[in-house]
Tab-separated table of C-alpha atoms and ligand atoms in Angstrom:
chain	number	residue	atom	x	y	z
A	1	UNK	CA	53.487	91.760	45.426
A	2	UNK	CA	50.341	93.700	45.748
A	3	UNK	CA	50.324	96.209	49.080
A	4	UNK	CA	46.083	97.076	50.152
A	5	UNK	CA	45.059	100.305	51.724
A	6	UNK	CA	41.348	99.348	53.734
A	7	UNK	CA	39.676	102.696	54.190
A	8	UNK	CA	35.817	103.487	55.256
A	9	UNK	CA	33.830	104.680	52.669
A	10	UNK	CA	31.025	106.083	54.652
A	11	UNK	CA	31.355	107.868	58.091
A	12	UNK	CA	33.226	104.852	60.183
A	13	UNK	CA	31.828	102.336	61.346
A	14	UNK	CA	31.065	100.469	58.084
A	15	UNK	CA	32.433	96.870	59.788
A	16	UNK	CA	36.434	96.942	59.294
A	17	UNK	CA	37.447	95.318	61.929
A	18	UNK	CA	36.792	91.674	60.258
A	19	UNK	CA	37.631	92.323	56.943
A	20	UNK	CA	40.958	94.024	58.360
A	21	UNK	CA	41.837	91.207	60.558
A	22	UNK	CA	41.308	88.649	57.332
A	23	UNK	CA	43.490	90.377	55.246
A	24	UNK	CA	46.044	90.804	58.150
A	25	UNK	CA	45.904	87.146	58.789
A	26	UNK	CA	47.732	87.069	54.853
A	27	UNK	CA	49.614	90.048	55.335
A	28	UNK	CA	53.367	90.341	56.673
A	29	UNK	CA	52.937	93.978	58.080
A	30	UNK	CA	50.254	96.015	59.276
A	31	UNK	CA	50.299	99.730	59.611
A	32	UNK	CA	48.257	102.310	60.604
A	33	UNK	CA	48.568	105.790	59.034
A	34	UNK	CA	46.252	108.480	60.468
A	35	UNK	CA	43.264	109.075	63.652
A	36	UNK	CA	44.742	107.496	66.951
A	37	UNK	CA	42.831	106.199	69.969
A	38	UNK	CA	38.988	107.533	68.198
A	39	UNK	CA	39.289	104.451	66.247
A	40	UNK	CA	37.776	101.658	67.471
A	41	UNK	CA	37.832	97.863	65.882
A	42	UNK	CA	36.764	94.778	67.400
A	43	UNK	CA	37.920	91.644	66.285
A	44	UNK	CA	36.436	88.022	67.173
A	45	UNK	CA	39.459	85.379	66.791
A	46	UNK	CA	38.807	82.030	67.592
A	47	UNK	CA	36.108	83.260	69.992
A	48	UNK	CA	38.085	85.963	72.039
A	49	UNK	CA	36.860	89.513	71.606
A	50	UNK	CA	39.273	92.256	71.341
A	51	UNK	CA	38.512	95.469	71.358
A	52	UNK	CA	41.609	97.576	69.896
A	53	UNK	CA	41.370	101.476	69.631
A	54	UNK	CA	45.257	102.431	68.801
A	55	UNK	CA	47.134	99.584	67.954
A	56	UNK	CA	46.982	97.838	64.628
A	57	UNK	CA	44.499	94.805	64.320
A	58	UNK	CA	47.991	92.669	63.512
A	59	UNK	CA	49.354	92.680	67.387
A	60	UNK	CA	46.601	90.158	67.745
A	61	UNK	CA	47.701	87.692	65.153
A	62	UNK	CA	51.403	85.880	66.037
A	63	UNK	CA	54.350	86.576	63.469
A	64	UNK	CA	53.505	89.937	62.276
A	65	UNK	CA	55.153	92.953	62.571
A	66	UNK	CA	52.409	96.136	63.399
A	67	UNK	CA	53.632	99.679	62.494
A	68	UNK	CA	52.274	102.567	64.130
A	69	UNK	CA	52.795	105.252	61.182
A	70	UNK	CA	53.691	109.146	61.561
A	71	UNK	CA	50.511	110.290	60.346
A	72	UNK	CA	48.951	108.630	63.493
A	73	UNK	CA	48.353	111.180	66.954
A	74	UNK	CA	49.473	109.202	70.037
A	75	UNK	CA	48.649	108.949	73.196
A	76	UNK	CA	51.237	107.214	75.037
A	77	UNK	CA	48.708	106.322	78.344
A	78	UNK	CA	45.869	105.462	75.990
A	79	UNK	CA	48.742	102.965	74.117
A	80	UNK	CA	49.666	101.424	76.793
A	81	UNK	CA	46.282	100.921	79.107
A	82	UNK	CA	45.331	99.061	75.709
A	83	UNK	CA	48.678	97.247	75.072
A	84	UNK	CA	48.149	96.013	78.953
A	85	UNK	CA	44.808	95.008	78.991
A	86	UNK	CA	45.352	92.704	75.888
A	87	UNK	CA	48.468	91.665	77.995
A	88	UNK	CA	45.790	90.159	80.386
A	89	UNK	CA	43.769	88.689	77.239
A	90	UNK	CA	47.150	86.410	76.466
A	91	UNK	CA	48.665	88.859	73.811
A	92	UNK	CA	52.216	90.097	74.631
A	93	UNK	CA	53.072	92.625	72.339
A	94	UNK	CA	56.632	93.719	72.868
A	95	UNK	CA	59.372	95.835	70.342
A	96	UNK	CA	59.788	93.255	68.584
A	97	UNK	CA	56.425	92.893	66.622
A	98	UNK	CA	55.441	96.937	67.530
A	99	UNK	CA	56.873	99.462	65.586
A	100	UNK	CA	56.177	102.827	66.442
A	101	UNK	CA	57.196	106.036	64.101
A	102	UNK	CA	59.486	108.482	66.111
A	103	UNK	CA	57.961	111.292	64.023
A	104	UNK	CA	54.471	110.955	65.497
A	105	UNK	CA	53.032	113.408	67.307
A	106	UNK	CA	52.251	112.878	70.833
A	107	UNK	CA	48.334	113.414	72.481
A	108	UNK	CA	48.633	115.339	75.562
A	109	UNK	CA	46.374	115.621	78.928
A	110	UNK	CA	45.845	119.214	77.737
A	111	UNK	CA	44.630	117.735	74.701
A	112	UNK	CA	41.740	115.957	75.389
A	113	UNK	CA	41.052	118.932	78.363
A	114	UNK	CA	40.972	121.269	75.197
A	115	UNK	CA	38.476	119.027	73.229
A	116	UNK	CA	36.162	118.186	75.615
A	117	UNK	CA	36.406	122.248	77.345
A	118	UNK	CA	35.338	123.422	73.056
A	119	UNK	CA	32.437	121.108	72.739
A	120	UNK	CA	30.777	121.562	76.186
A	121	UNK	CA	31.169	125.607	75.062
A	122	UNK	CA	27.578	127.377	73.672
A	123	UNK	CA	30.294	129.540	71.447
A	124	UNK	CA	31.717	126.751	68.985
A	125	UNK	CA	30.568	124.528	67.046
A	126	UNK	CA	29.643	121.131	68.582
A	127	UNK	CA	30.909	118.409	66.696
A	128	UNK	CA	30.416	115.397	68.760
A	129	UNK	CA	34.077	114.512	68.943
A	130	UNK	CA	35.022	111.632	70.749
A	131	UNK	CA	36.883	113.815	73.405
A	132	UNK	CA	39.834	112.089	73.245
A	133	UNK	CA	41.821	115.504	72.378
A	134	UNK	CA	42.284	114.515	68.408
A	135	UNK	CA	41.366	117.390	66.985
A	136	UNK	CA	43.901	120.020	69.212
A	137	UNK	CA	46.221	117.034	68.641
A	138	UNK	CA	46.569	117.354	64.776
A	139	UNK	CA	46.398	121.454	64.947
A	140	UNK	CA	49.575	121.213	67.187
A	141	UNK	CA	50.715	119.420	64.577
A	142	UNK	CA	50.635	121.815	61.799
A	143	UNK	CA	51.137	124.666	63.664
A	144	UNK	CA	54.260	123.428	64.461
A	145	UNK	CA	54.157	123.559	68.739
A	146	UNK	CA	53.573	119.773	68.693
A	147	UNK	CA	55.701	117.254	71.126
A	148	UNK	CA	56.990	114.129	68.813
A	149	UNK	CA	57.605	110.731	70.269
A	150	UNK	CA	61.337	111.360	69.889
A	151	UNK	CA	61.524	114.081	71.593
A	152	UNK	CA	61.279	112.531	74.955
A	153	UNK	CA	64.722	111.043	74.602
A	154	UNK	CA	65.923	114.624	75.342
A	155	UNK	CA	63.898	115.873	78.959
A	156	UNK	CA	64.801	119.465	78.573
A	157	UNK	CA	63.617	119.776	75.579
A	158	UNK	CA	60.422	118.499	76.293
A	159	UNK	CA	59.897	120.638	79.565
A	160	UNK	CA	60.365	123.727	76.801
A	161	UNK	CA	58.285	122.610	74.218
A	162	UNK	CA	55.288	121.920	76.673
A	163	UNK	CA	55.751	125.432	77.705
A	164	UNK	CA	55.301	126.812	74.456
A	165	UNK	CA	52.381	124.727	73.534
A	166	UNK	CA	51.052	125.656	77.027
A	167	UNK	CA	51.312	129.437	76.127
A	168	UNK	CA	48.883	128.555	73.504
A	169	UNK	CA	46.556	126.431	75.007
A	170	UNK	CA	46.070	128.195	78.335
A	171	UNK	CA	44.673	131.674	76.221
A	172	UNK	CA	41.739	129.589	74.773
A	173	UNK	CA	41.090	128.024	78.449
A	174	UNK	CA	41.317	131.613	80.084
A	175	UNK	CA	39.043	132.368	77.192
A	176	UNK	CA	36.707	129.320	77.936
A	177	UNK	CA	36.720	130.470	81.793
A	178	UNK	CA	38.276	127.229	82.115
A	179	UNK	CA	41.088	126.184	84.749
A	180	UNK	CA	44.298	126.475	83.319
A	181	UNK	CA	46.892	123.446	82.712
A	182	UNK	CA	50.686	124.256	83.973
A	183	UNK	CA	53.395	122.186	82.556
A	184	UNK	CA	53.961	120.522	86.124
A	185	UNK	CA	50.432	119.086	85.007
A	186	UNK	CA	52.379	117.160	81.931
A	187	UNK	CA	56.462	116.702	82.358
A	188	UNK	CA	56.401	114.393	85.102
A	189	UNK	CA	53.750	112.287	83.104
A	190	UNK	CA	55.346	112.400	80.061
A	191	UNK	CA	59.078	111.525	81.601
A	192	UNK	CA	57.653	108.630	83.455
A	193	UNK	CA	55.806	107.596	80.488
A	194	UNK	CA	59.409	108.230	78.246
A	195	UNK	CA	61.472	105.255	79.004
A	196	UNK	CA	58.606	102.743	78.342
A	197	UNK	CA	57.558	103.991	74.532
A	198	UNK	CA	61.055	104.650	73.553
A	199	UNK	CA	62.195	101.383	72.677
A	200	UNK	CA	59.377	101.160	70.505
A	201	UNK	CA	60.632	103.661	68.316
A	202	UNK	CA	62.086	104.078	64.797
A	203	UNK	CA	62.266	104.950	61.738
A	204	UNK	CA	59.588	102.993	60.045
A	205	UNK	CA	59.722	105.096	56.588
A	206	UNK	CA	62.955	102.794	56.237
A	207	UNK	CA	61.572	99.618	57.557
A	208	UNK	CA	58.439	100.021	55.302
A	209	UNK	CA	60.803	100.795	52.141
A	210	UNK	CA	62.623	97.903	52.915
A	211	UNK	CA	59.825	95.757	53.430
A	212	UNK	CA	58.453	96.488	50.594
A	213	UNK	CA	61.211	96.038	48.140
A	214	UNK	CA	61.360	92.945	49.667
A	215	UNK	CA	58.076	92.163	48.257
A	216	UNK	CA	56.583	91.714	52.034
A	217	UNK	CA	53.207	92.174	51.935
A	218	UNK	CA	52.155	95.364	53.610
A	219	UNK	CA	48.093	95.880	54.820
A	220	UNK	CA	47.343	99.824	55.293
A	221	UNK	CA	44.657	99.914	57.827
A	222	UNK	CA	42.814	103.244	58.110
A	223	UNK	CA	40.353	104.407	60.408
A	224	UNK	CA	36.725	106.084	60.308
A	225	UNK	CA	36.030	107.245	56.939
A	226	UNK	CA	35.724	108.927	53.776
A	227	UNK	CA	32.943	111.316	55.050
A	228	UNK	CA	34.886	112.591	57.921
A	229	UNK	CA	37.900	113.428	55.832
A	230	UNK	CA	39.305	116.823	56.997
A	231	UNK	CA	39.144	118.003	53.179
A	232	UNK	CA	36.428	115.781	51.271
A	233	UNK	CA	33.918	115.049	54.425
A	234	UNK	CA	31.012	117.053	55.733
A	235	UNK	CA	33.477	120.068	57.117
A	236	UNK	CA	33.318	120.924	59.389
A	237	UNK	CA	31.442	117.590	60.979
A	238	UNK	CA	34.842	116.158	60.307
A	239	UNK	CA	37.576	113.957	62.056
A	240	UNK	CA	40.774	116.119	61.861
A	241	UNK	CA	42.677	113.743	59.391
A	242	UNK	CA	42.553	112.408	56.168
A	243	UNK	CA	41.067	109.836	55.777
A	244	UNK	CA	41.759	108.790	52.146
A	245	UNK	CA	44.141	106.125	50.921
A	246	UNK	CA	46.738	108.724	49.738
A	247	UNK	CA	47.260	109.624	53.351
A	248	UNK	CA	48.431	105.965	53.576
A	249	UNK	CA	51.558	106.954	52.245
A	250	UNK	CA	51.953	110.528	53.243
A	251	UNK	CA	50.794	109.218	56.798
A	252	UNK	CA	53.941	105.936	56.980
A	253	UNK	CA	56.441	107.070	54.977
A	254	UNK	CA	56.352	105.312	51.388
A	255	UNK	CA	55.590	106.533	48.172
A	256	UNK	CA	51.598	106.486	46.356
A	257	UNK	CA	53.025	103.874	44.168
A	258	UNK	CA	53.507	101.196	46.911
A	259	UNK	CA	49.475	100.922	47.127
A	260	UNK	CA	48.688	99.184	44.864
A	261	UNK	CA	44.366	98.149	46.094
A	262	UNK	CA	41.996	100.298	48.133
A	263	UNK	CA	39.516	98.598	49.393
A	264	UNK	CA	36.965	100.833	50.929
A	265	UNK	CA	34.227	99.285	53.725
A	266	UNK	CA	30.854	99.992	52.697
A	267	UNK	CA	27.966	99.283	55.122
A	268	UNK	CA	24.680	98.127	53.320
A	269	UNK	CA	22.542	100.982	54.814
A	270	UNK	CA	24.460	104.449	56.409
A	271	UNK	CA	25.451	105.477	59.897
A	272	UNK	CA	26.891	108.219	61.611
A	273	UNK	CA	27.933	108.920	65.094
A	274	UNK	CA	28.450	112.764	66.709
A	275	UNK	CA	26.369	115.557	64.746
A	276	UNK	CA	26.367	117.238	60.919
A	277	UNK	CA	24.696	116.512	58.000
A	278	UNK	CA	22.957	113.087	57.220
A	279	UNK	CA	20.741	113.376	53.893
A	280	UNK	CA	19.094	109.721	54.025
A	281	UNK	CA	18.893	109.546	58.509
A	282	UNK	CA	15.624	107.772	59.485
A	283	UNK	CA	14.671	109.481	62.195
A	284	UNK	CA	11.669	107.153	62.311
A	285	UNK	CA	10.892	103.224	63.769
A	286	UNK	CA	12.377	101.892	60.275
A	287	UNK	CA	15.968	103.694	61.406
A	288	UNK	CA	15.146	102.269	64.963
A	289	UNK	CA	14.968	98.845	63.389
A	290	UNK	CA	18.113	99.556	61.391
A	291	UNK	CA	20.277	100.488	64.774
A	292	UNK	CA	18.442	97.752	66.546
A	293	UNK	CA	19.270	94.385	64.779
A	294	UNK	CA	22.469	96.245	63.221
A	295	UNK	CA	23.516	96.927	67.138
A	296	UNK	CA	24.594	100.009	66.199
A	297	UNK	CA	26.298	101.873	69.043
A	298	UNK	CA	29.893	103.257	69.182
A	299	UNK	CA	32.876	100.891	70.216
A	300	UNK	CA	34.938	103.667	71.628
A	301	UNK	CA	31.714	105.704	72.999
A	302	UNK	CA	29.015	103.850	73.394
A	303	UNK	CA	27.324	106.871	71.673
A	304	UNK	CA	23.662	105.330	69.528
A	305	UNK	CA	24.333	105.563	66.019
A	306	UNK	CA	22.063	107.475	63.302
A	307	UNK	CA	20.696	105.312	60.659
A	308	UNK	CA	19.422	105.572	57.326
A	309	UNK	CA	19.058	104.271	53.555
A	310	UNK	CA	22.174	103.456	51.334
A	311	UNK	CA	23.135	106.302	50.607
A	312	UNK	CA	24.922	105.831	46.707
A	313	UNK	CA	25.904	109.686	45.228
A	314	UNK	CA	27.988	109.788	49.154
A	315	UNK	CA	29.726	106.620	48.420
A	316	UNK	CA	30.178	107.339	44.622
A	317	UNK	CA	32.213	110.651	45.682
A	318	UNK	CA	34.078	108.704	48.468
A	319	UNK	CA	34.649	106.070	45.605
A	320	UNK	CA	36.354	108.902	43.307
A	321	UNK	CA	38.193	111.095	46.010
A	322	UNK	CA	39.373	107.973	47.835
A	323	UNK	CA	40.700	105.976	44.796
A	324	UNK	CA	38.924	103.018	45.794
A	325	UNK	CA	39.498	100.141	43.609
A	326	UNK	CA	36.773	97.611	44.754
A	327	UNK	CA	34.262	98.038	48.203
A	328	UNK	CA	33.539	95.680	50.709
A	329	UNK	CA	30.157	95.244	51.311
A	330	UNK	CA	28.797	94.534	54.854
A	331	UNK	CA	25.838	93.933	56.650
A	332	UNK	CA	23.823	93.123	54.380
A	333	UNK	CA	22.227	90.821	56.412
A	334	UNK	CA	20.536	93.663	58.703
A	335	UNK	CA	18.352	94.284	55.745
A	336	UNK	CA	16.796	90.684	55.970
A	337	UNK	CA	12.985	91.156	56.384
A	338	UNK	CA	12.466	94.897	55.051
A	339	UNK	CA	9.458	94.485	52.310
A	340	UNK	CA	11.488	97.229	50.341
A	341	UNK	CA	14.298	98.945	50.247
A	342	UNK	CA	15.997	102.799	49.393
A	343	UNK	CA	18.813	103.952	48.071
A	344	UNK	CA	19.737	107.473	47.456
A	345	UNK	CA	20.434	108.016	43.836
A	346	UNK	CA	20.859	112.116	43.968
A	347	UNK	CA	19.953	115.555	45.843
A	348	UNK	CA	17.715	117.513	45.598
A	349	UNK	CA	18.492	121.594	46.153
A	350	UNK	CA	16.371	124.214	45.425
A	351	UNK	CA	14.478	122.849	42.072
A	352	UNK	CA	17.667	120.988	40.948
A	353	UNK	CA	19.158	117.880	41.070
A	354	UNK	CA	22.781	117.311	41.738
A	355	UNK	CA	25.042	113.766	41.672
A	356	UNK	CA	27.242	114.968	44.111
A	357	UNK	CA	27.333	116.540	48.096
A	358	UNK	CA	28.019	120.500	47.881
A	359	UNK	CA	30.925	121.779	50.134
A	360	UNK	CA	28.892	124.129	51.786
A	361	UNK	CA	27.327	122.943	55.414
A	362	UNK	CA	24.260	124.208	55.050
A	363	UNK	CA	23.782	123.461	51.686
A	364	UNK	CA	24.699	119.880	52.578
A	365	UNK	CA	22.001	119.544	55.447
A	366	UNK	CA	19.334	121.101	53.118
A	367	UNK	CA	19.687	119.023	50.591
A	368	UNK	CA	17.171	116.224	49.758
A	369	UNK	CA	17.425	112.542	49.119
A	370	UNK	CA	15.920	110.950	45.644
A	371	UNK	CA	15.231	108.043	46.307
A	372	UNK	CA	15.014	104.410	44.039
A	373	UNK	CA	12.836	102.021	45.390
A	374	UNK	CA	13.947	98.158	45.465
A	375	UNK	CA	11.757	95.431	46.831
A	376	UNK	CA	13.411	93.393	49.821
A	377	UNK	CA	13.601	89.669	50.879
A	378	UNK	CA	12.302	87.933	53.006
A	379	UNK	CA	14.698	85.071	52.885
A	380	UNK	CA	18.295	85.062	55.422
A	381	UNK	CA	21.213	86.518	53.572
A	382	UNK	CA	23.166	85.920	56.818
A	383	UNK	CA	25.925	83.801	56.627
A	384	UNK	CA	26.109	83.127	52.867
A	385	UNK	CA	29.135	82.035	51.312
A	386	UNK	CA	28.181	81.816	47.494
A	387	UNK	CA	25.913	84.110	45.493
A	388	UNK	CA	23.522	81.085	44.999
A	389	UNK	CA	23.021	81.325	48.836
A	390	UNK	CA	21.522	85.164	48.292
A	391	UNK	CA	18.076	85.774	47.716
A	392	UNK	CA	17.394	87.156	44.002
A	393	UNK	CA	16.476	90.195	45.462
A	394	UNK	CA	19.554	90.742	47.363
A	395	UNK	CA	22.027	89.819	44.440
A	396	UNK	CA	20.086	93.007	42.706
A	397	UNK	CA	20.334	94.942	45.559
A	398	UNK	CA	23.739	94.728	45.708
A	399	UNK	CA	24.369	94.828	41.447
A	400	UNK	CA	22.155	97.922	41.719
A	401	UNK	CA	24.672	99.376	44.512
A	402	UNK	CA	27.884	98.895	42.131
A	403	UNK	CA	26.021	100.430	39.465
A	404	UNK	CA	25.050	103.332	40.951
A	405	UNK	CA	28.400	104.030	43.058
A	406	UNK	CA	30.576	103.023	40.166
A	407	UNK	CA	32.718	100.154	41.647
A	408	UNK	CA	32.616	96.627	41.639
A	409	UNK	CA	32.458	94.541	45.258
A	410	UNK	CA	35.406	92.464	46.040
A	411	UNK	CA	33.825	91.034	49.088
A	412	UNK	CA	30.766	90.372	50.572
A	413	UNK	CA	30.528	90.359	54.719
A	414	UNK	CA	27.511	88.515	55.645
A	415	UNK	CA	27.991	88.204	59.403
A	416	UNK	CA	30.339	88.899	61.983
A	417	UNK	CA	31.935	85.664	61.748
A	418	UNK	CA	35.210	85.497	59.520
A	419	UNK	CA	34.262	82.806	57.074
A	420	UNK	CA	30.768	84.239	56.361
A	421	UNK	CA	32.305	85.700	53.036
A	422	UNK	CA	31.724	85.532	49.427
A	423	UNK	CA	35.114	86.636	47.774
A	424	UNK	CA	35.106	87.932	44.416
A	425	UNK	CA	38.106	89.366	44.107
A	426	UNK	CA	40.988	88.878	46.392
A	427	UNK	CA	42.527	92.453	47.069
A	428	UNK	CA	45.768	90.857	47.355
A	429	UNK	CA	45.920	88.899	44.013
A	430	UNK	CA	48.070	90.992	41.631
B	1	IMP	P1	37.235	113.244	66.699
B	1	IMP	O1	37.879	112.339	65.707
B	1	IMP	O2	37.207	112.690	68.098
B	1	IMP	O3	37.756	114.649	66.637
B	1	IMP	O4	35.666	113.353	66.296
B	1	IMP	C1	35.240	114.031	65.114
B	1	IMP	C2	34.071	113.314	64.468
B	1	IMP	O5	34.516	112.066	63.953
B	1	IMP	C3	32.912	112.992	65.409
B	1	IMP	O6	31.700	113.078	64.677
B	1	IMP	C4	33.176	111.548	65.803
B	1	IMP	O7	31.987	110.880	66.174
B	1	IMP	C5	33.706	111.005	64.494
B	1	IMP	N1	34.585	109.836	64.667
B	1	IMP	C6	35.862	109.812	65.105
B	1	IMP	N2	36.356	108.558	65.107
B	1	IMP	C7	35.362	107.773	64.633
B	1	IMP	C8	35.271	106.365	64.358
B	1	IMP	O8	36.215	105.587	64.535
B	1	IMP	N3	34.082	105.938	63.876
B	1	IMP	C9	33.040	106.779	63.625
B	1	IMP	N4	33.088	108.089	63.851
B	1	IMP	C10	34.234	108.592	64.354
């Protein structure tokens, strides 16, 4: 049986939610493995909307179990507003088809009060995080002061533990001439929180094993994308995980081996939310266009997205430092009616041209797109189902894309709707 990691391979956003909920639908377990409530997916099922931020896009579908993997950051109020308000939508979702790994780390009040207290500072670099306290989240992590679901079996220990991580926190809100947090703040939240996520816990390493030596079929769903990986992404315009398929099994407990596809979402043109570099952004009416018939504002923020050209040495690194073994292409339909079209073949840096994105920040915002000009058509690409439905100028368009970023398309997306697909190759066939 053939397990699929879905990753983005541009800077989130690239359209996952319905190519994630159609490979769930043939799936036995989904998982998620890193980011936590900054995610954002909406799925359309037989004309309901949901709008899911934490949970994995299988709680929606009946008969599946969803896995909430270690490598995800938590936060137990943000879990359950969302796990309530799908309640009211008709969706029960109960320990039974909700597994949650007891090794997660938890997302605190003093969290998001951290985030949100670093951006509004003129000091630090302004990243345009969601706010939702991510970032301090993940560094709790690793320095080793975090609070882990399990812990709140034991209340003493947690009443210590916040302490400690309080120690920490409160010097950089002293420093920020911010109002400190005291652990009366958190305790009482987190105990009454306590008995209602504990019976959702496990360890889902084992279940995941066990699953797949079973041969279950496991879907890896992972969230924004290859751009704001921690190590590979535009650092330090970043997400604080990784956001590559490896961290799929670093971030549920399985081995690399068990992923066997990684499909990575591509979006026909490029977006990004929150601020860093963006070599092919339109700051012009053609980008307006692009944002406009794209509706291209964020699900969790509402924040307007930036727009701009395909960009195809970004995706091509994503390609190689993701391991991605076929793309998803989507959107291509937002393109309909452009009289021609760009995509960004390489950069240009003082006098030379390079094939790849430097690590260095600045370098990365000075550098300059080269761009390949393609005609466009005038013809509907949207909801296409065959390549014979596809314009001629579309079908090189998109031959021209797998060229240049060095990996062939699986799928085509050409609407929102679920069936408005052309498959090419099946992720899950072996
Ligand atoms: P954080 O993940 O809230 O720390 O935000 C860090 C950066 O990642 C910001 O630029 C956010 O806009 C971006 N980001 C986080 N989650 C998503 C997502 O799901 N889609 C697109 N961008 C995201």
């Amino acid at each position: 049986m053939t397990n699929v990691a879905v990753i983005g391979g541009q800077w989130g956003d690239e359209g996952k939610g319905k190519i994630v909920d159609w490979l769930s639908s043939r799936s036995d377990i989904v998982v998620r493995f890193q980011g936590g409530h900054n995610a954002g997916h909406t799925l359309v099922i037989d004309g309901v909307t949901y709008k899911l931020s934490l949970l994995p896009s299988g709680v929606v579908r009946g008969g599946k179990i969803s896995v909430i993997g270690n490598g995800v950051v938590i936060d137990p109020w943000a879990l359950f507003a969302e796990i309530d308000a799908i309640a009211a939508q008709g969706v029960t979702i109960t320990p039974d088809c909700l597994r949650i790994a007891e090794n997660a780390v938890l997302i605190l009040p003093i969290h998001g009060i951290v985030d949100r207290a670093r951006e509004a500072n003129n000091g630090t670099v302004t990243i345009g995080t969601t706010g939702r306290g991510i970032g301090p989240a993940y560094e709790d992590k690793i320095a080793r002061r975090a609070i882990r679901a399990c812990d709140l079996a034991d209340p003493d220990e947690v009443a210590a533990k916040v302490e400690a991580l309080l120690l920490h926190h409160n010097a950089l809100l002293r420093g920020l001439n911010q109002p400190e947090v005291s652990a009366q703040d958190i305790v009482p939240k987190l105990l009454a929180i306590a008995p209602r996520l504990l019976p959702y816990l496990e360890p889902v390493w084992l279940r995941l094993n066990a699953a797949h030596h079973q041969g279950q079929r496991i879907l890896f769903e992972g969230a924004q994308g290859a751009m704001l990986d921690v190590d590979h992404g535009t650092y330090p315009f970043v997400t604080s995980s990784n956001t590559g398929a490896g961290q799929a099994a670093t971030g549920s407990g399985l081995g690399p081996g068990a992923i066997n596809y990684v499909l990575g979402i591509v979006k026909a043109y490029t977006t990004r939310v929150g601020m860093g570099p963006f070599p092919t952004e339109l700051q012009d009416e053609v980008g307006e266009r692009i944002g406009k018939i794209g509706h291209e504002f964020g699900t969790v923020t509402g924040r307007k997205r930036r727009c701009g050209w395909f960009d195809a040495v970004m995706v091509r690194q994503a390609v190689k430092t993701s391991g991605i073994s076929g793309i998803a292409l989507t959107k291509l339909d937002v393109l309909d009616g452009f009289t021609e079209l760009k995509i960004c073949t390489g950069y240009r840096l003082d006098g030379q041209v390079l094939d790849y994105l430097p690590a260095r920040s600045k370098l990365q915002a000075r550098v300059e797109p080269i761009y390949e000009t393609l005609p466009g058509w005038s013809d509907t690409t949207a909801g296409a189902r065959s390549w014979s439905q596809l314009p001629a100028a579309a079908i090189k368009y998109v031959r021209r894309l797998e060229e240049l970023i060095d990996c062939p398309v699986a799928l085509l997306s050409t609407s929102p709707k679920r069936e408005d697909v052309i498959l090419v190759h099946d992720p899950f066939a072996p």
